[in-house]
Amino acid sequence: MADIVLLRCDNNYARNAARVTLSSSSSAAPSILLGTSMAAALEQLTNAGFSIQSGSADGAGFSFTLIRGEQPENPGIIDYFKDKIGENVTIETLAGTVGGTVLNVGIDVIKLQEPAGDILLVRAAQINAAYP
Amino acid sequence: MNFEQLLSDYIGRQIEVFLSSNYYTGDLLSTGNGQFTILVTDPSYQTPTEQVTLFSNQVSFVRILAL
């Protein structure tokens, strides 16, 4: 399971700083004290293994989503096969070509069922190409 | 869910493991972090021992044979 932190930092123009005004995190994530400077909070979280998933700015401050944990190494491949669940695909890998119905998609693996009934677990990092 | 977690559902089953330049077949004994162990049922000179630990990063795909 991934750990997630949502962070809101509002500008304080009088102090020339942006400070944390809202921090919402999943249970295993470190808690960020309100009032912590934005830079210090981001440093604390990145040192704890988090990376910024998204960030945005508006007239009042900054918002961040940070995630730690299971993230796909090959998000393009994973997203492709998530759209193919239930469909038949052929996959070219470094060890040969396989095919079947996409049953499930993990963070680094595609689960297929071959026509003969066998299950295939294909590692995403080893996939060269795919086609219907 | 990652590769080893999905594979762990099939402990005790007969599997075929395909690497880019090698192939193993046997019964899946256990899975761990980045690795899994099989009891080779068709040993060859390349796999003289019966119990082989394979490292997931080198694996292209695993076939779990239907019962």
mmCIF file of C-alpha atoms in Angstrom:
data_model
loop_
_atom_site.group_PDB
_atom_site.id
_atom_site.type_symbol
_atom_site.label_atom_id
_atom_site.label_comp_id
_atom_site.label_asym_id
_atom_site.label_seq_id
_atom_site.Cartn_x
_atom_site.Cartn_y
_atom_site.Cartn_z
ATOM 1 C CA MET A 1 0.000 0.000 0.000
ATOM 2 C CA ALA A 2 1.221 3.470 -0.812
ATOM 3 C CA ASP A 3 1.413 6.240 1.788
ATOM 4 C CA ILE A 4 -0.119 9.539 0.733
ATOM 5 C CA VAL A 5 0.236 13.068 2.076
ATOM 6 C CA LEU A 6 -1.812 16.034 0.963
ATOM 7 C CA LEU A 7 -0.169 19.320 1.817
ATOM 8 C CA ARG A 8 -1.435 22.863 1.610
ATOM 9 C CA CYS A 9 0.959 25.751 2.137
ATOM 10 C CA ASP A 10 -0.291 29.324 2.186
ATOM 11 C CA ASN A 11 1.777 32.392 1.484
ATOM 12 C CA ASN A 12 2.640 34.691 4.340
ATOM 13 C CA TYR A 13 3.791 37.812 2.569
ATOM 14 C CA ALA A 14 4.566 39.650 5.806
ATOM 15 C CA ARG A 15 7.154 36.980 6.645
ATOM 16 C CA ASN A 16 8.128 36.273 3.062
ATOM 17 C CA ALA A 17 7.391 32.587 3.589
ATOM 18 C CA ALA A 18 4.946 29.836 2.758
ATOM 19 C CA ARG A 19 3.914 27.644 5.640
ATOM 20 C CA VAL A 20 1.901 24.468 6.019
ATOM 21 C CA THR A 21 -1.723 25.269 6.789
ATOM 22 C CA LEU A 22 -3.234 21.850 6.113
ATOM 23 C CA SER A 23 -1.692 18.399 6.197
ATOM 24 C CA SER A 24 -3.660 15.242 5.611
ATOM 25 C CA SER A 25 -1.854 11.928 5.543
ATOM 26 C CA SER A 26 -2.484 8.216 5.559
ATOM 27 C CA SER A 27 -1.740 6.351 8.757
ATOM 28 C CA ALA A 28 1.872 5.325 8.088
ATOM 29 C CA ALA A 29 2.990 8.732 6.851
ATOM 30 C CA PRO A 30 4.876 11.147 9.135
ATOM 31 C CA SER A 31 2.758 13.948 10.544
ATOM 32 C CA ILE A 32 3.675 17.469 9.502
ATOM 33 C CA LEU A 33 3.171 20.198 12.074
ATOM 34 C CA LEU A 34 1.045 23.097 10.948
ATOM 35 C CA GLY A 35 3.181 26.192 10.588
ATOM 36 C CA THR A 36 6.206 24.285 9.306
ATOM 37 C CA SER A 37 7.812 26.102 6.404
ATOM 38 C CA MET A 38 6.939 24.642 3.020
ATOM 39 C CA ALA A 39 10.561 23.860 2.184
ATOM 40 C CA ALA A 40 11.155 22.128 5.512
ATOM 41 C CA ALA A 41 7.983 20.064 5.167
ATOM 42 C CA LEU A 42 8.907 18.941 1.657
ATOM 43 C CA GLU A 43 12.430 18.130 2.814
ATOM 44 C CA GLN A 44 11.066 16.060 5.704
ATOM 45 C CA LEU A 45 8.778 14.119 3.420
ATOM 46 C CA THR A 46 11.299 13.518 0.632
ATOM 47 C CA ASN A 47 13.828 12.343 3.223
ATOM 48 C CA ALA A 48 11.153 9.885 4.387
ATOM 49 C CA GLY A 49 10.932 8.460 0.876
ATOM 50 C CA PHE A 50 8.048 10.482 -0.511
ATOM 51 C CA SER A 51 8.035 11.993 -3.957
ATOM 52 C CA ILE A 52 5.826 14.761 -5.274
ATOM 53 C CA GLN A 53 3.052 13.265 -7.352
ATOM 54 C CA SER A 54 1.478 16.592 -8.213
ATOM 55 C CA GLY A 55 1.848 20.217 -7.246
ATOM 56 C CA SER A 56 -0.014 23.380 -8.074
ATOM 57 C CA ALA A 57 0.052 27.041 -7.153
ATOM 58 C CA ASP A 58 -2.618 29.688 -6.856
ATOM 59 C CA GLY A 59 -2.799 33.244 -5.587
ATOM 60 C CA ALA A 60 -2.824 32.137 -1.958
ATOM 61 C CA GLY A 61 -0.214 29.402 -1.910
ATOM 62 C CA PHE A 62 0.734 25.900 -2.978
ATOM 63 C CA SER A 63 -0.831 22.440 -2.883
ATOM 64 C CA PHE A 64 1.043 19.146 -3.078
ATOM 65 C CA THR A 65 0.250 15.478 -3.245
ATOM 66 C CA LEU A 66 3.137 13.273 -2.158
ATOM 67 C CA ILE A 67 3.260 9.502 -2.428
ATOM 68 C CA ARG A 68 5.590 6.890 -1.012
ATOM 69 C CA GLY A 69 5.554 3.214 -1.773
ATOM 70 C CA GLU A 70 4.337 1.120 -4.595
ATOM 71 C CA GLN A 71 4.423 2.997 -7.832
ATOM 72 C CA PRO A 72 4.779 1.442 -11.241
ATOM 73 C CA GLU A 73 8.276 1.454 -12.684
ATOM 74 C CA ASN A 74 6.742 1.459 -16.136
ATOM 75 C CA PRO A 75 3.545 3.492 -15.804
ATOM 76 C CA GLY A 76 2.984 3.656 -19.574
ATOM 77 C CA ILE A 77 2.937 -0.128 -19.870
ATOM 78 C CA ILE A 78 0.756 -0.544 -16.785
ATOM 79 C CA ASP A 79 -1.762 2.059 -17.987
ATOM 80 C CA TYR A 80 -1.901 0.408 -21.407
ATOM 81 C CA PHE A 81 -2.848 -2.967 -19.954
ATOM 82 C CA LYS A 82 -5.311 -1.549 -17.430
ATOM 83 C CA ASP A 83 -7.295 -0.398 -20.441
ATOM 84 C CA LYS A 84 -7.128 -3.942 -21.866
ATOM 85 C CA ILE A 85 -8.533 -5.898 -18.917
ATOM 86 C CA GLY A 86 -10.875 -8.538 -20.308
ATOM 87 C CA GLU A 87 -9.418 -8.253 -23.794
ATOM 88 C CA ASN A 88 -7.120 -10.581 -25.702
ATOM 89 C CA VAL A 89 -3.601 -9.305 -26.257
ATOM 90 C CA THR A 90 -0.346 -10.582 -27.670
ATOM 91 C CA ILE A 91 2.806 -9.541 -25.832
ATOM 92 C CA GLU A 92 6.365 -9.672 -27.094
ATOM 93 C CA THR A 93 8.872 -10.150 -24.301
ATOM 94 C CA LEU A 94 12.602 -10.698 -24.129
ATOM 95 C CA ALA A 95 11.917 -14.435 -23.782
ATOM 96 C CA GLY A 96 9.337 -14.812 -26.519
ATOM 97 C CA THR A 97 5.796 -13.958 -27.524
ATOM 98 C CA VAL A 98 2.791 -14.874 -25.401
ATOM 99 C CA GLY A 99 -0.884 -14.062 -25.519
ATOM 100 C CA GLY A 100 -4.153 -14.361 -23.692
ATOM 101 C CA THR A 101 -6.896 -12.508 -21.916
ATOM 102 C CA VAL A 102 -5.789 -9.779 -19.526
ATOM 103 C CA LEU A 103 -7.117 -10.676 -16.055
ATOM 104 C CA ASN A 104 -5.317 -8.286 -13.747
ATOM 105 C CA VAL A 105 -2.613 -5.646 -13.731
ATOM 106 C CA GLY A 106 -0.211 -5.102 -10.838
ATOM 107 C CA ILE A 107 2.427 -2.437 -10.386
ATOM 108 C CA ASP A 108 5.045 -4.388 -12.299
ATOM 109 C CA VAL A 109 3.205 -7.364 -13.749
ATOM 110 C CA ILE A 110 0.432 -8.309 -16.154
ATOM 111 C CA LYS A 111 -1.697 -11.382 -15.412
ATOM 112 C CA LEU A 112 -3.092 -13.205 -18.431
ATOM 113 C CA GLN A 113 -5.048 -16.370 -19.039
ATOM 114 C CA GLU A 114 -4.004 -18.360 -22.068
ATOM 115 C CA PRO A 115 -6.589 -20.126 -24.221
ATOM 116 C CA ALA A 116 -5.477 -23.497 -22.768
ATOM 117 C CA GLY A 117 -6.281 -22.273 -19.251
ATOM 118 C CA ASP A 118 -2.752 -21.632 -18.024
ATOM 119 C CA ILE A 119 -2.058 -18.396 -16.162
ATOM 120 C CA LEU A 120 0.751 -16.108 -17.250
ATOM 121 C CA LEU A 121 2.474 -13.487 -15.120
ATOM 122 C CA VAL A 122 4.407 -11.213 -17.454
ATOM 123 C CA ARG A 123 6.838 -8.719 -15.930
ATOM 124 C CA ALA A 124 6.221 -5.234 -17.310
ATOM 125 C CA ALA A 125 9.925 -4.417 -17.468
ATOM 126 C CA GLN A 126 10.462 -7.264 -19.937
ATOM 127 C CA ILE A 127 7.752 -6.268 -22.408
ATOM 128 C CA ASN A 128 8.903 -5.002 -25.793
ATOM 129 C CA ALA A 129 5.581 -4.664 -27.604
ATOM 130 C CA ALA A 130 1.891 -5.510 -27.389
ATOM 131 C CA TYR A 131 -0.913 -5.751 -29.885
ATOM 132 C CA PRO A 132 -4.520 -6.962 -30.003
ATOM 133 C CA MET B 1 0.168 -5.774 -6.041
ATOM 134 C CA ASN B 2 3.576 -6.704 -7.366
ATOM 135 C CA PHE B 3 4.965 -9.719 -9.184
ATOM 136 C CA GLU B 4 5.929 -11.729 -6.108
ATOM 137 C CA GLN B 5 2.615 -11.028 -4.386
ATOM 138 C CA LEU B 6 0.670 -12.274 -7.395
ATOM 139 C CA LEU B 7 2.966 -15.268 -7.719
ATOM 140 C CA SER B 8 2.530 -16.210 -4.054
ATOM 141 C CA ASP B 9 -1.080 -17.163 -4.814
ATOM 142 C CA TYR B 10 0.319 -20.154 -6.698
ATOM 143 C CA ILE B 11 2.690 -21.674 -4.131
ATOM 144 C CA GLY B 12 2.620 -25.441 -4.567
ATOM 145 C CA ARG B 13 1.650 -25.216 -8.215
ATOM 146 C CA GLN B 14 3.715 -26.343 -11.173
ATOM 147 C CA ILE B 15 5.183 -23.391 -13.022
ATOM 148 C CA GLU B 16 7.396 -22.633 -15.995
ATOM 149 C CA VAL B 17 9.793 -19.727 -15.711
ATOM 150 C CA PHE B 18 11.071 -17.993 -18.823
ATOM 151 C CA LEU B 19 14.167 -15.821 -18.791
ATOM 152 C CA SER B 20 15.637 -14.243 -21.878
ATOM 153 C CA SER B 21 18.193 -17.034 -22.203
ATOM 154 C CA ASN B 22 16.989 -19.794 -19.930
ATOM 155 C CA TYR B 23 13.982 -21.791 -18.856
ATOM 156 C CA TYR B 24 13.072 -23.608 -15.663
ATOM 157 C CA THR B 25 10.144 -25.753 -14.725
ATOM 158 C CA GLY B 26 9.148 -27.013 -11.323
ATOM 159 C CA ASP B 27 6.955 -26.566 -8.304
ATOM 160 C CA LEU B 28 6.781 -23.136 -6.709
ATOM 161 C CA LEU B 29 8.023 -23.406 -3.126
ATOM 162 C CA SER B 30 8.112 -19.825 -1.868
ATOM 163 C CA THR B 31 8.259 -16.190 -2.842
ATOM 164 C CA GLY B 32 10.229 -13.350 -1.281
ATOM 165 C CA ASN B 33 11.333 -9.816 -1.922
ATOM 166 C CA GLY B 34 12.585 -9.827 -5.502
ATOM 167 C CA GLN B 35 12.987 -13.576 -5.639
ATOM 168 C CA PHE B 36 11.200 -16.890 -5.579
ATOM 169 C CA THR B 37 12.217 -20.503 -5.202
ATOM 170 C CA ILE B 38 11.152 -23.522 -7.181
ATOM 171 C CA LEU B 39 11.797 -27.230 -6.849
ATOM 172 C CA VAL B 40 13.076 -28.125 -10.282
ATOM 173 C CA THR B 41 11.347 -31.186 -11.627
ATOM 174 C CA ASP B 42 13.466 -31.487 -14.755
ATOM 175 C CA PRO B 43 17.069 -30.790 -13.708
ATOM 176 C CA SER B 44 19.680 -30.318 -16.410
ATOM 177 C CA TYR B 45 23.386 -29.560 -16.348
ATOM 178 C CA GLN B 46 22.468 -25.881 -16.051
ATOM 179 C CA THR B 47 20.398 -26.498 -12.958
ATOM 180 C CA PRO B 48 22.164 -29.323 -11.136
ATOM 181 C CA THR B 49 20.459 -28.662 -7.832
ATOM 182 C CA GLU B 50 16.823 -29.411 -7.348
ATOM 183 C CA GLN B 51 15.950 -26.224 -5.489
ATOM 184 C CA VAL B 52 16.555 -23.060 -7.479
ATOM 185 C CA THR B 53 16.101 -19.461 -6.382
ATOM 186 C CA LEU B 54 15.254 -17.161 -9.239
ATOM 187 C CA PHE B 55 15.547 -13.385 -9.173
ATOM 188 C CA SER B 56 12.439 -11.663 -10.406
ATOM 189 C CA ASN B 57 14.256 -8.877 -12.252
ATOM 190 C CA GLN B 58 15.670 -11.416 -14.695
ATOM 191 C CA VAL B 59 12.342 -13.133 -15.369
ATOM 192 C CA SER B 60 10.310 -12.314 -18.472
ATOM 193 C CA PHE B 61 7.244 -14.317 -17.605
ATOM 194 C CA VAL B 62 5.969 -17.220 -15.538
ATOM 195 C CA ARG B 63 3.388 -19.710 -16.711
ATOM 196 C CA ILE B 64 1.290 -21.364 -14.017
ATOM 197 C CA LEU B 65 0.042 -24.623 -15.454
ATOM 198 C CA ALA B 66 -3.640 -25.354 -15.221
ATOM 199 C CA LEU B 67 -4.617 -28.041 -12.741
#
